PDB file of C-alpha atoms in Angstrom:
ATOM      1  CA  ASN A 343     -45.804   3.990  41.665  1.00 63.00           C
ATOM      2  CA  GLN A 344     -44.831   3.857  38.113  1.00 72.00           C
ATOM      3  CA  THR A 345     -47.129   4.122  35.218  1.00 87.00           C
ATOM      4  CA  ILE A 346     -47.126   1.306  32.627  1.00 89.00           C
ATOM      5  CA  GLN A 347     -45.193   3.382  30.325  1.00 89.00           C
ATOM      6  CA  GLU A 348     -42.393   3.964  32.929  1.00 85.00           C
ATOM      7  CA  LEU A 349     -42.374   0.311  33.649  1.00 87.00           C
ATOM      8  CA  GLU A 350     -41.934  -0.672  30.014  1.00 90.00           C
ATOM      9  CA  GLU A 351     -39.171   1.944  29.701  1.00 86.00           C
ATOM     10  CA  THR A 352     -37.194   0.434  32.590  1.00 83.00           C
ATOM     11  CA  LEU A 353     -37.520  -3.115  31.384  1.00 88.00           C
ATOM     12  CA  LYS A 354     -36.175  -1.968  27.965  1.00 88.00           C
ATOM     13  CA  VAL A 355     -33.296  -0.435  29.496  1.00 81.00           C
ATOM     14  CA  LYS A 356     -32.478  -3.659  31.624  1.00 84.00           C
ATOM     15  CA  GLU A 357     -32.857  -5.808  28.640  1.00 89.00           C
ATOM     16  CA  GLU A 358     -30.430  -3.711  26.757  1.00 84.00           C
ATOM     17  CA  ASP A 359     -27.972  -3.860  29.575  1.00 82.00           C
ATOM     18  CA  ARG A 360     -28.307  -7.712  29.803  1.00 87.00           C
ATOM     19  CA  GLU A 361     -27.560  -8.114  26.127  1.00 88.00           C
ATOM     20  CA  VAL A 362     -24.458  -5.869  26.348  1.00 84.00           C
ATOM     21  CA  GLU A 363     -23.065  -7.966  29.360  1.00 86.00           C
ATOM     22  CA  ILE A 364     -23.678 -11.166  27.387  1.00 91.00           C
ATOM     23  CA  ARG A 365     -21.697  -9.619  24.425  1.00 89.00           C
ATOM     24  CA  ASN A 366     -19.093  -8.646  27.034  1.00 88.00           C
ATOM     25  CA  LYS A 367     -18.660 -12.107  28.488  1.00 91.00           C
ATOM     26  CA  ASP A 368     -18.412 -13.604  24.987  1.00 92.00           C
ATOM     27  CA  LEU A 369     -15.780 -10.920  24.006  1.00 90.00           C
ATOM     28  CA  GLU A 370     -13.764 -11.836  27.243  1.00 92.00           C
ATOM     29  CA  GLY A 371     -14.011 -15.506  26.384  1.00 94.00           C
ATOM     30  CA  GLN A 372     -12.720 -14.783  22.780  1.00 92.00           C
ATOM     31  CA  LEU A 373      -9.926 -12.649  24.153  1.00 91.00           C
ATOM     32  CA  SER A 374      -8.940 -15.383  26.687  1.00 94.00           C
ATOM     33  CA  ASP A 375      -8.836 -17.991  23.951  1.00 94.00           C
ATOM     34  CA  LEU A 376      -6.852 -15.834  21.626  1.00 91.00           C
ATOM     35  CA  GLU A 377      -4.349 -15.018  24.221  1.00 92.00           C
ATOM     36  CA  GLN A 378      -3.872 -18.886  24.967  1.00 94.00           C
ATOM     37  CA  ARG A 379      -3.464 -19.516  21.326  1.00 91.00           C
ATOM     38  CA  LEU A 380      -0.899 -16.675  21.067  1.00 89.00           C
ATOM     39  CA  GLU A 381       1.055 -18.039  24.045  1.00 92.00           C
ATOM     40  CA  LYS A 382       0.915 -21.601  22.821  1.00 92.00           C
ATOM     41  CA  SER A 383       2.015 -20.369  19.300  1.00 88.00           C
ATOM     42  CA  GLN A 384       4.907 -18.484  20.860  1.00 89.00           C
ATOM     43  CA  ASN A 385       5.935 -21.543  22.908  1.00 92.00           C
ATOM     44  CA  GLU A 386       5.947 -23.645  19.855  1.00 90.00           C
ATOM     45  CA  GLN A 387       8.018 -21.134  18.044  1.00 89.00           C
ATOM     46  CA  GLU A 388      10.509 -20.976  20.857  1.00 92.00           C
ATOM     47  CA  ALA A 389      10.834 -24.726  20.822  1.00 92.00           C
ATOM     48  CA  PHE A 390      11.287 -24.652  17.057  1.00 92.00           C
ATOM     49  CA  ARG A 391      13.839 -21.868  17.172  1.00 92.00           C
ATOM     50  CA  ASN A 392      15.785 -23.862  19.933  1.00 95.00           C
ATOM     51  CA  ASN A 393      15.664 -26.955  17.635  1.00 94.00           C
ATOM     52  CA  LEU A 394      17.061 -25.028  14.896  1.00 94.00           C
ATOM     53  CA  LYS A 395      19.857 -23.450  17.027  1.00 96.00           C
ATOM     54  CA  THR A 396      20.869 -27.141  17.925  1.00 96.00           C
ATOM     55  CA  LEU A 397      20.929 -28.069  14.081  1.00 95.00           C
ATOM     56  CA  LEU A 398      22.984 -24.795  13.407  1.00 96.00           C
ATOM     57  CA  GLU A 399      25.534 -25.930  16.060  1.00 97.00           C
ATOM     58  CA  ILE A 400      25.732 -29.308  14.454  1.00 97.00           C
ATOM     59  CA  LEU A 401      26.066 -27.830  10.979  1.00 97.00           C
ATOM     60  CA  ASP A 402      28.896 -25.696  12.437  1.00 97.00           C
ATOM     61  CA  GLY A 403      30.584 -28.855  13.769  1.00 97.00           C
ATOM     62  CA  LYS A 404      30.278 -30.583  10.352  1.00 97.00           C
ATOM     63  CA  ILE A 405      31.585 -27.664   8.451  1.00 97.00           C
ATOM     64  CA  PHE A 406      34.544 -27.486  10.772  1.00 98.00           C
ATOM     65  CA  GLU A 407      35.241 -31.359  10.245  1.00 97.00           C
ATOM     66  CA  LEU A 408      34.919 -31.018   6.488  1.00 97.00           C
ATOM     67  CA  THR A 409      37.517 -28.233   6.762  1.00 97.00           C
ATOM     68  CA  GLU A 410      39.814 -30.481   8.753  1.00 97.00           C
ATOM     69  CA  LEU A 411      39.368 -33.064   6.053  1.00 97.00           C
ATOM     70  CA  ARG A 412      40.143 -30.624   3.381  1.00 97.00           C
ATOM     71  CA  ASP A 413      43.221 -29.483   5.110  1.00 97.00           C
ATOM     72  CA  ASN A 414      44.517 -33.168   5.570  1.00 96.00           C
ATOM     73  CA  LEU A 415      43.798 -33.640   1.790  1.00 95.00           C
ATOM     74  CA  ALA A 416      45.846 -30.474   0.912  1.00 96.00           C
ATOM     75  CA  LYS A 417      48.634 -31.566   3.212  1.00 95.00           C
ATOM     76  CA  LEU A 418      48.734 -35.070   1.541  1.00 92.00           C
ATOM     77  CA  LEU A 419      48.985 -33.343  -1.862  1.00 92.00           C
ATOM     78  CA  GLU A 420      51.736 -30.973  -0.643  1.00 91.00           C
ATOM     79  CA  CYS A 421      53.838 -33.774   0.863  1.00 83.00           C
ATOM     80  CA  SER A 422      53.663 -36.261  -1.883  1.00 72.00           C
TER      81      SER A 422
ATOM     82  CA  ASN B 975     -44.050  12.237  36.761  1.00 63.00           C
ATOM     83  CA  GLN B 976     -41.257  10.305  38.474  1.00 72.00           C
ATOM     84  CA  THR B 977     -40.277  10.818  42.100  1.00 87.00           C
ATOM     85  CA  ILE B 978     -36.612  11.732  42.841  1.00 89.00           C
ATOM     86  CA  GLN B 979     -36.059   8.068  43.998  1.00 89.00           C
ATOM     87  CA  GLU B 980     -37.289   6.866  40.759  1.00 85.00           C
ATOM     88  CA  LEU B 981     -35.038   9.251  38.735  1.00 87.00           C
ATOM     89  CA  GLU B 982     -31.990   8.358  40.639  1.00 90.00           C
ATOM     90  CA  GLU B 983     -32.631   4.667  39.918  1.00 85.00           C
ATOM     91  CA  THR B 984     -33.091   5.301  36.176  1.00 83.00           C
ATOM     92  CA  LEU B 985     -29.713   7.306  36.230  1.00 88.00           C
ATOM     93  CA  LYS B 986     -27.813   4.561  38.046  1.00 88.00           C
ATOM     94  CA  VAL B 987     -28.969   1.849  35.491  1.00 81.00           C
ATOM     95  CA  LYS B 988     -27.960   4.196  32.657  1.00 84.00           C
ATOM     96  CA  GLU B 989     -24.536   4.790  34.290  1.00 88.00           C
ATOM     97  CA  GLU B 990     -23.928   1.070  34.666  1.00 84.00           C
ATOM     98  CA  ASP B 991     -25.078   0.495  31.044  1.00 81.00           C
ATOM     99  CA  ARG B 992     -22.532   3.079  29.891  1.00 87.00           C
ATOM    100  CA  GLU B 993     -19.645   1.541  31.893  1.00 88.00           C
ATOM    101  CA  VAL B 994     -20.471  -1.861  30.391  1.00 83.00           C
ATOM    102  CA  GLU B 995     -20.379  -0.484  26.860  1.00 86.00           C
ATOM    103  CA  ILE B 996     -17.113   1.235  27.344  1.00 91.00           C
ATOM    104  CA  ARG B 997     -15.619  -2.003  28.768  1.00 89.00           C
ATOM    105  CA  ASN B 998     -17.175  -3.649  25.574  1.00 88.00           C
ATOM    106  CA  LYS B 999     -15.452  -1.249  23.267  1.00 91.00           C
ATOM    107  CA  ASP B1000     -12.147  -1.819  25.081  1.00 92.00           C
ATOM    108  CA  LEU B1001     -12.518  -5.624  24.799  1.00 90.00           C
ATOM    109  CA  GLU B1002     -13.312  -5.313  21.117  1.00 91.00           C
ATOM    110  CA  GLY B1003     -10.267  -3.189  20.602  1.00 94.00           C
ATOM    111  CA  GLN B1004      -8.075  -5.705  22.427  1.00 92.00           C
ATOM    112  CA  LEU B1005      -9.619  -8.491  20.520  1.00 91.00           C
ATOM    113  CA  SER B1006      -8.771  -6.875  17.247  1.00 94.00           C
ATOM    114  CA  ASP B1007      -5.308  -5.966  18.274  1.00 94.00           C
ATOM    115  CA  LEU B1008      -4.673  -9.693  19.236  1.00 91.00           C
ATOM    116  CA  GLU B1009      -6.037 -10.842  16.035  1.00 92.00           C
ATOM    117  CA  GLN B1010      -3.809  -8.605  14.133  1.00 94.00           C
ATOM    118  CA  ARG B1011      -0.783  -9.741  16.164  1.00 91.00           C
ATOM    119  CA  LEU B1012      -1.563 -13.389  15.788  1.00 89.00           C
ATOM    120  CA  GLU B1013      -2.070 -12.935  12.049  1.00 92.00           C
ATOM    121  CA  LYS B1014       1.246 -11.080  11.880  1.00 91.00           C
ATOM    122  CA  SER B1015       2.948 -13.738  13.863  1.00 88.00           C
ATOM    123  CA  GLN B1016       1.436 -16.485  11.546  1.00 89.00           C
ATOM    124  CA  ASN B1017       2.720 -14.473   8.472  1.00 92.00           C
ATOM    125  CA  GLU B1018       6.229 -14.127   9.928  1.00 90.00           C
ATOM    126  CA  GLN B1019       6.176 -17.813  10.799  1.00 89.00           C
ATOM    127  CA  GLU B1020       5.107 -18.812   7.300  1.00 92.00           C
ATOM    128  CA  ALA B1021       7.926 -16.553   5.793  1.00 92.00           C
ATOM    129  CA  PHE B1022      10.482 -18.135   8.272  1.00 91.00           C
ATOM    130  CA  ARG B1023       9.390 -21.630   7.282  1.00 92.00           C
ATOM    131  CA  ASN B1024       9.558 -20.763   3.449  1.00 95.00           C
ATOM    132  CA  ASN B1025      13.015 -19.503   4.128  1.00 94.00           C
ATOM    133  CA  LEU B1026      13.877 -22.642   5.934  1.00 94.00           C
ATOM    134  CA  LYS B1027      12.570 -24.882   3.029  1.00 96.00           C
ATOM    135  CA  THR B1028      14.785 -22.974   0.607  1.00 96.00           C
ATOM    136  CA  LEU B1029      17.813 -23.575   2.912  1.00 95.00           C
ATOM    137  CA  LEU B1030      16.779 -27.285   3.166  1.00 96.00           C
ATOM    138  CA  GLU B1031      16.806 -27.454  -0.621  1.00 97.00           C
ATOM    139  CA  ILE B1032      20.073 -25.739  -0.828  1.00 97.00           C
ATOM    140  CA  LEU B1033      21.435 -28.231   1.770  1.00 97.00           C
ATOM    141  CA  ASP B1034      20.044 -31.152  -0.331  1.00 97.00           C
ATOM    142  CA  GLY B1035      21.936 -29.786  -3.249  1.00 97.00           C
ATOM    143  CA  LYS B1036      25.248 -29.510  -1.256  1.00 97.00           C
ATOM    144  CA  ILE B1037      24.897 -33.082   0.076  1.00 97.00           C
ATOM    145  CA  PHE B1038      24.218 -34.220  -3.505  1.00 98.00           C
ATOM    146  CA  GLU B1039      27.292 -32.407  -4.731  1.00 97.00           C
ATOM    147  CA  LEU B1040      29.580 -33.710  -1.831  1.00 97.00           C
ATOM    148  CA  THR B1041      28.344 -37.243  -2.697  1.00 97.00           C
ATOM    149  CA  GLU B1042      29.396 -36.760  -6.374  1.00 97.00           C
ATOM    150  CA  LEU B1043      32.821 -35.441  -5.279  1.00 96.00           C
ATOM    151  CA  ARG B1044      33.052 -38.542  -2.818  1.00 97.00           C
ATOM    152  CA  ASP B1045      32.034 -40.869  -5.767  1.00 97.00           C
ATOM    153  CA  ASN B1046      34.837 -39.119  -8.033  1.00 96.00           C
ATOM    154  CA  LEU B1047      37.411 -39.538  -5.341  1.00 95.00           C
ATOM    155  CA  ALA B1048      36.431 -43.293  -4.997  1.00 96.00           C
ATOM    156  CA  LYS B1049      36.634 -43.840  -8.731  1.00 95.00           C
ATOM    157  CA  LEU B1050      39.990 -42.148  -8.692  1.00 92.00           C
ATOM    158  CA  LEU B1051      41.358 -44.448  -6.044  1.00 92.00           C
ATOM    159  CA  GLU B1052      39.901 -47.533  -7.974  1.00 91.00           C
ATOM    160  CA  CYS B1053      41.286 -46.599 -11.328  1.00 83.00           C
ATOM    161  CA  SER B1054      44.819 -45.738  -9.930  1.00 72.00           C
TER     162      SER B1054
ATOM    163  CA  ASN C 980     105.334 -69.149 -28.477  1.00 63.00           C
ATOM    164  CA  GLN C 981     103.192 -66.286 -29.786  1.00 72.00           C
ATOM    165  CA  THR C 982     104.358 -63.896 -32.361  1.00 87.00           C
ATOM    166  CA  ILE C 983     103.954 -60.237 -31.519  1.00 89.00           C
ATOM    167  CA  GLN C 984     101.138 -59.867 -33.850  1.00 89.00           C
ATOM    168  CA  GLU C 985      99.319 -62.653 -31.925  1.00 86.00           C
ATOM    169  CA  LEU C 986     100.081 -61.214 -28.637  1.00 87.00           C
ATOM    170  CA  GLU C 987      98.811 -57.796 -29.592  1.00 90.00           C
ATOM    171  CA  GLU C 988      95.545 -59.497 -30.912  1.00 86.00           C
ATOM    172  CA  THR C 989      95.024 -61.312 -27.565  1.00 83.00           C
ATOM    173  CA  LEU C 990      95.734 -58.109 -25.458  1.00 88.00           C
ATOM    174  CA  LYS C 991      93.201 -56.235 -27.682  1.00 88.00           C
ATOM    175  CA  VAL C 992      90.529 -58.869 -27.158  1.00 81.00           C
ATOM    176  CA  LYS C 993      91.246 -58.844 -23.395  1.00 84.00           C
ATOM    177  CA  GLU C 994      90.960 -54.985 -23.198  1.00 88.00           C
ATOM    178  CA  GLU C 995      87.716 -55.073 -25.109  1.00 84.00           C
ATOM    179  CA  ASP C 996      86.271 -57.830 -22.738  1.00 82.00           C
ATOM    180  CA  ARG C 997      87.308 -55.679 -19.729  1.00 87.00           C
ATOM    181  CA  GLU C 998      85.528 -52.538 -21.154  1.00 88.00           C
ATOM    182  CA  VAL C 999      82.387 -54.643 -21.651  1.00 84.00           C
ATOM    183  CA  GLU C1000      82.510 -55.950 -18.126  1.00 86.00           C
ATOM    184  CA  ILE C1001      82.852 -52.493 -16.755  1.00 91.00           C
ATOM    185  CA  ARG C1002      79.953 -51.266 -18.826  1.00 89.00           C
ATOM    186  CA  ASN C1003      78.101 -54.317 -17.509  1.00 88.00           C
ATOM    187  CA  LYS C1004      78.824 -53.494 -13.780  1.00 91.00           C
ATOM    188  CA  ASP C1005      77.612 -49.985 -14.570  1.00 92.00           C
ATOM    189  CA  LEU C1006      74.456 -51.100 -16.077  1.00 90.00           C
ATOM    190  CA  GLU C1007      73.730 -53.559 -13.111  1.00 92.00           C
ATOM    191  CA  GLY C1008      74.268 -50.603 -10.731  1.00 94.00           C
ATOM    192  CA  GLN C1009      71.912 -48.334 -12.697  1.00 92.00           C
ATOM    193  CA  LEU C1010      69.271 -51.342 -12.843  1.00 91.00           C
ATOM    194  CA  SER C1011      69.556 -51.776  -8.963  1.00 94.00           C
ATOM    195  CA  ASP C1012      69.310 -48.031  -8.339  1.00 94.00           C
ATOM    196  CA  LEU C1013      66.186 -47.735 -10.519  1.00 91.00           C
ATOM    197  CA  GLU C1014      64.523 -50.818  -9.081  1.00 92.00           C
ATOM    198  CA  GLN C1015      64.942 -49.250  -5.643  1.00 94.00           C
ATOM    199  CA  ARG C1016      63.576 -45.972  -6.722  1.00 91.00           C
ATOM    200  CA  LEU C1017      60.499 -47.809  -8.337  1.00 89.00           C
ATOM    201  CA  GLU C1018      59.874 -49.806  -5.197  1.00 92.00           C
ATOM    202  CA  LYS C1019      60.257 -46.629  -3.029  1.00 92.00           C
ATOM    203  CA  SER C1020      57.884 -44.776  -5.430  1.00 88.00           C
ATOM    204  CA  GLN C1021      55.327 -47.635  -5.258  1.00 89.00           C
ATOM    205  CA  ASN C1022      55.511 -47.771  -1.356  1.00 93.00           C
ATOM    206  CA  GLU C1023      54.925 -44.046  -1.335  1.00 90.00           C
ATOM    207  CA  GLN C1024      52.062 -44.212  -3.750  1.00 90.00           C
ATOM    208  CA  GLU C1025      50.525 -47.101  -1.565  1.00 92.00           C
ATOM    209  CA  ALA C1026      50.772 -44.987   1.676  1.00 93.00           C
ATOM    210  CA  PHE C1027      49.293 -41.963  -0.298  1.00 92.00           C
ATOM    211  CA  ARG C1028      46.421 -44.113  -1.360  1.00 93.00           C
ATOM    212  CA  ASN C1029      45.864 -45.552   2.081  1.00 95.00           C
ATOM    213  CA  ASN C1030      45.710 -42.012   3.410  1.00 94.00           C
ATOM    214  CA  LEU C1031      43.278 -41.057   0.716  1.00 94.00           C
ATOM    215  CA  LYS C1032      41.030 -44.086   1.590  1.00 96.00           C
ATOM    216  CA  THR C1033      40.947 -43.006   5.150  1.00 96.00           C
ATOM    217  CA  LEU C1034      39.986 -39.457   4.006  1.00 95.00           C
ATOM    218  CA  LEU C1035      37.215 -41.026   1.704  1.00 96.00           C
ATOM    219  CA  GLU C1036      35.757 -42.990   4.798  1.00 97.00           C
ATOM    220  CA  ILE C1037      35.779 -39.687   6.976  1.00 97.00           C
ATOM    221  CA  LEU C1038      34.021 -37.869   3.931  1.00 97.00           C
ATOM    222  CA  ASP C1039      31.447 -40.711   3.769  1.00 97.00           C
ATOM    223  CA  GLY C1040      30.994 -40.205   7.571  1.00 97.00           C
ATOM    224  CA  LYS C1041      30.465 -36.370   7.218  1.00 97.00           C
ATOM    225  CA  ILE C1042      28.031 -36.836   4.329  1.00 97.00           C
ATOM    226  CA  PHE C1043      26.009 -39.352   6.344  1.00 98.00           C
ATOM    227  CA  GLU C1044      25.956 -36.849   9.237  1.00 97.00           C
ATOM    228  CA  LEU C1045      24.911 -33.939   7.038  1.00 97.00           C
ATOM    229  CA  THR C1046      22.088 -36.174   5.737  1.00 97.00           C
ATOM    230  CA  GLU C1047      20.901 -36.888   9.310  1.00 97.00           C
ATOM    231  CA  LEU C1048      20.925 -33.254   9.979  1.00 97.00           C
ATOM    232  CA  ARG C1049      19.081 -32.547   6.758  1.00 97.00           C
ATOM    233  CA  ASP C1050      16.491 -35.187   7.777  1.00 97.00           C
ATOM    234  CA  ASN C1051      16.064 -33.617  11.183  1.00 96.00           C
ATOM    235  CA  LEU C1052      15.629 -30.108   9.620  1.00 95.00           C
ATOM    236  CA  ALA C1053      12.953 -31.656   7.182  1.00 96.00           C
ATOM    237  CA  LYS C1054      11.090 -33.254  10.254  1.00 95.00           C
ATOM    238  CA  LEU C1055      11.193 -29.969  12.085  1.00 92.00           C
ATOM    239  CA  LEU C1056       9.636 -28.339   9.219  1.00 92.00           C
ATOM    240  CA  GLU C1057       6.916 -30.988   8.798  1.00 91.00           C
ATOM    241  CA  CYS C1058       5.868 -31.120  12.502  1.00 83.00           C
ATOM    242  CA  SER C1059       5.647 -27.362  12.868  1.00 72.00           C
TER     243      SER C1059
ATOM    244  CA  ASN D 320     100.801 -70.248 -36.613  1.00 63.00           C
ATOM    245  CA  GLN D 321      99.032 -71.060 -33.394  1.00 71.00           C
ATOM    246  CA  THR D 322      99.236 -74.290 -31.449  1.00 87.00           C
ATOM    247  CA  ILE D 323      95.981 -76.004 -30.851  1.00 89.00           C
ATOM    248  CA  GLN D 324      96.303 -75.004 -27.191  1.00 89.00           C
ATOM    249  CA  GLU D 325      96.504 -71.246 -28.163  1.00 86.00           C
ATOM    250  CA  LEU D 326      93.580 -71.662 -30.542  1.00 87.00           C
ATOM    251  CA  GLU D 327      91.535 -73.090 -27.715  1.00 90.00           C
ATOM    252  CA  GLU D 328      92.531 -70.209 -25.381  1.00 86.00           C
ATOM    253  CA  THR D 329      91.531 -67.592 -28.092  1.00 83.00           C
ATOM    254  CA  LEU D 330      88.161 -69.284 -28.658  1.00 88.00           C
ATOM    255  CA  LYS D 331      87.482 -69.493 -24.999  1.00 88.00           C
ATOM    256  CA  VAL D 332      88.185 -65.734 -24.562  1.00 81.00           C
ATOM    257  CA  LYS D 333      85.877 -64.855 -27.553  1.00 84.00           C
ATOM    258  CA  GLU D 334      83.137 -67.104 -26.160  1.00 89.00           C
ATOM    259  CA  GLU D 335      83.352 -65.349 -22.747  1.00 84.00           C
ATOM    260  CA  ASP D 336      83.318 -61.934 -24.510  1.00 82.00           C
ATOM    261  CA  ARG D 337      80.173 -62.903 -26.458  1.00 87.00           C
ATOM    262  CA  GLU D 338      78.406 -63.914 -23.289  1.00 88.00           C
ATOM    263  CA  VAL D 339      79.234 -60.764 -21.562  1.00 84.00           C
ATOM    264  CA  GLU D 340      77.928 -58.696 -24.465  1.00 87.00           C
ATOM    265  CA  ILE D 341      74.686 -60.761 -24.450  1.00 91.00           C
ATOM    266  CA  ARG D 342      74.218 -60.112 -20.751  1.00 89.00           C
ATOM    267  CA  ASN D 343      75.025 -56.429 -21.550  1.00 88.00           C
ATOM    268  CA  LYS D 344      72.340 -56.118 -24.106  1.00 91.00           C
ATOM    269  CA  ASP D 345      69.873 -57.804 -21.787  1.00 92.00           C
ATOM    270  CA  LEU D 346      70.726 -55.409 -18.943  1.00 90.00           C
ATOM    271  CA  GLU D 347      70.290 -52.339 -21.213  1.00 92.00           C
ATOM    272  CA  GLY D 348      66.962 -53.701 -22.341  1.00 94.00           C
ATOM    273  CA  GLN D 349      65.786 -54.258 -18.597  1.00 92.00           C
ATOM    274  CA  LEU D 350      67.026 -50.641 -17.902  1.00 91.00           C
ATOM    275  CA  SER D 351      65.205 -49.132 -20.813  1.00 94.00           C
ATOM    276  CA  ASP D 352      62.045 -51.077 -19.693  1.00 94.00           C
ATOM    277  CA  LEU D 353      62.442 -49.956 -16.083  1.00 91.00           C
ATOM    278  CA  GLU D 354      62.944 -46.273 -17.239  1.00 92.00           C
ATOM    279  CA  GLN D 355      59.712 -46.555 -19.266  1.00 94.00           C
ATOM    280  CA  ARG D 356      57.783 -47.957 -16.405  1.00 91.00           C
ATOM    281  CA  LEU D 357      59.026 -45.286 -14.017  1.00 89.00           C
ATOM    282  CA  GLU D 358      58.237 -42.483 -16.494  1.00 92.00           C
ATOM    283  CA  LYS D 359      54.610 -43.942 -17.070  1.00 92.00           C
ATOM    284  CA  SER D 360      54.203 -44.268 -13.236  1.00 88.00           C
ATOM    285  CA  GLN D 361      55.247 -40.806 -12.678  1.00 89.00           C
ATOM    286  CA  ASN D 362      52.916 -39.432 -15.312  1.00 93.00           C
ATOM    287  CA  GLU D 363      50.044 -41.429 -13.893  1.00 90.00           C
ATOM    288  CA  GLN D 364      50.845 -40.131 -10.399  1.00 89.00           C
ATOM    289  CA  GLU D 365      50.995 -36.469 -11.812  1.00 92.00           C
ATOM    290  CA  ALA D 366      47.540 -37.126 -13.535  1.00 92.00           C
ATOM    291  CA  PHE D 367      46.306 -38.556 -10.346  1.00 92.00           C
ATOM    292  CA  ARG D 368      47.421 -35.561  -8.267  1.00 92.00           C
ATOM    293  CA  ASN D 369      46.007 -33.192 -10.643  1.00 95.00           C
ATOM    294  CA  ASN D 370      42.605 -34.822 -10.367  1.00 94.00           C
ATOM    295  CA  LEU D 371      42.883 -34.798  -6.567  1.00 94.00           C
ATOM    296  CA  LYS D 372      43.758 -30.969  -6.720  1.00 96.00           C
ATOM    297  CA  THR D 373      40.491 -30.610  -8.781  1.00 96.00           C
ATOM    298  CA  LEU D 374      38.557 -32.422  -6.247  1.00 95.00           C
ATOM    299  CA  LEU D 375      40.195 -30.469  -3.376  1.00 96.00           C
ATOM    300  CA  GLU D 376      39.056 -27.128  -5.160  1.00 97.00           C
ATOM    301  CA  ILE D 377      35.554 -28.630  -5.447  1.00 97.00           C
ATOM    302  CA  LEU D 378      35.549 -29.427  -1.831  1.00 97.00           C
ATOM    303  CA  ASP D 379      36.712 -25.971  -1.022  1.00 97.00           C
ATOM    304  CA  GLY D 380      33.744 -24.549  -2.933  1.00 97.00           C
ATOM    305  CA  LYS D 381      31.232 -26.912  -1.255  1.00 97.00           C
ATOM    306  CA  ILE D 382      32.535 -26.007   2.235  1.00 97.00           C
ATOM    307  CA  PHE D 383      32.254 -22.179   1.266  1.00 98.00           C
ATOM    308  CA  GLU D 384      28.578 -22.730   0.118  1.00 97.00           C
ATOM    309  CA  LEU D 385      27.805 -24.780   3.378  1.00 97.00           C
ATOM    310  CA  THR D 386      29.294 -21.834   5.306  1.00 97.00           C
ATOM    311  CA  GLU D 387      27.033 -19.380   3.353  1.00 97.00           C
ATOM    312  CA  LEU D 388      24.003 -21.635   4.028  1.00 97.00           C
ATOM    313  CA  ARG D 389      24.987 -21.822   7.744  1.00 97.00           C
ATOM    314  CA  ASP D 390      25.220 -17.962   7.829  1.00 97.00           C
ATOM    315  CA  ASN D 391      21.839 -17.501   6.290  1.00 95.00           C
ATOM    316  CA  LEU D 392      20.348 -19.998   8.727  1.00 95.00           C
ATOM    317  CA  ALA D 393      21.974 -18.072  11.684  1.00 96.00           C
ATOM    318  CA  LYS D 394      20.579 -14.761  10.297  1.00 95.00           C
ATOM    319  CA  LEU D 395      17.145 -16.229   9.862  1.00 92.00           C
ATOM    320  CA  LEU D 396      17.182 -17.182  13.584  1.00 92.00           C
ATOM    321  CA  GLU D 397      18.636 -13.698  14.643  1.00 91.00           C
ATOM    322  CA  CYS D 398      15.967 -11.944  12.741  1.00 83.00           C
ATOM    323  CA  SER D 399      13.006 -13.919  13.688  1.00 72.00           C
TER     324      SER D 399
END
């Protein structure tokens, strides 16, 4: 019961709607990718930080051992 | 020239279209936020790595200086 | 069968001889003391040097371990 | 006015006296040498100890600088 003009109007609205939905799907895809990249980046950073913490503890140990060595050298000098 | 049924149909399509566009704006906002967060995170990580590189160079210097001290101690022992 | 003059001469020579021998004993005593002090001093110096050599070896180990730590930090920076 | 026997006795005593004095001179020479060696050895040991004290101070500085580096690494880890 639509005139040709009415039909064209309805088709144009549906076309626009379809384009908006395609754009929407694309944005959701980009968002999902970015969230995964961010999560991966945070996991890598966390692993990196944990490795650094281990190195910091090793450095603490080395400084402690150098200080012991220093004290032994000082005692040697005092006692001689 | 539309019947009431035709009018309701057109309004329903326009409402759906509007909702999709709102969702679209929201997704674009989230995407933009996430991109900024990722960029900020990468900048921080870069600054962190640069600080670490500086510390690595300082550590290199300290190891070099300890090695010089070690060599001087060895020479002292050889010459005495 | 000696005259008094001859007797006095003989006694004077014997007295001088006795003094020289006393001085001699004293010098031998001083020499022995000094030799013992020198030997003790050399033993102490040897023990001191051996302690220093041990400290030098420990220092070598610490420098080696710090260098390993430095290499691990460098690898961490390269791989991240 | 001496008999031959008395003359021989006097010569024997003088010979002994001469030998003791020679031994005496020799001992004084050894003593002087040893005193010089001991003094030289003590001076060398003192110089050695002063060099060691300098190395100990340098080691103190290196340990202090490694501790600063360690603290900067710890701060970097806390702030990131």
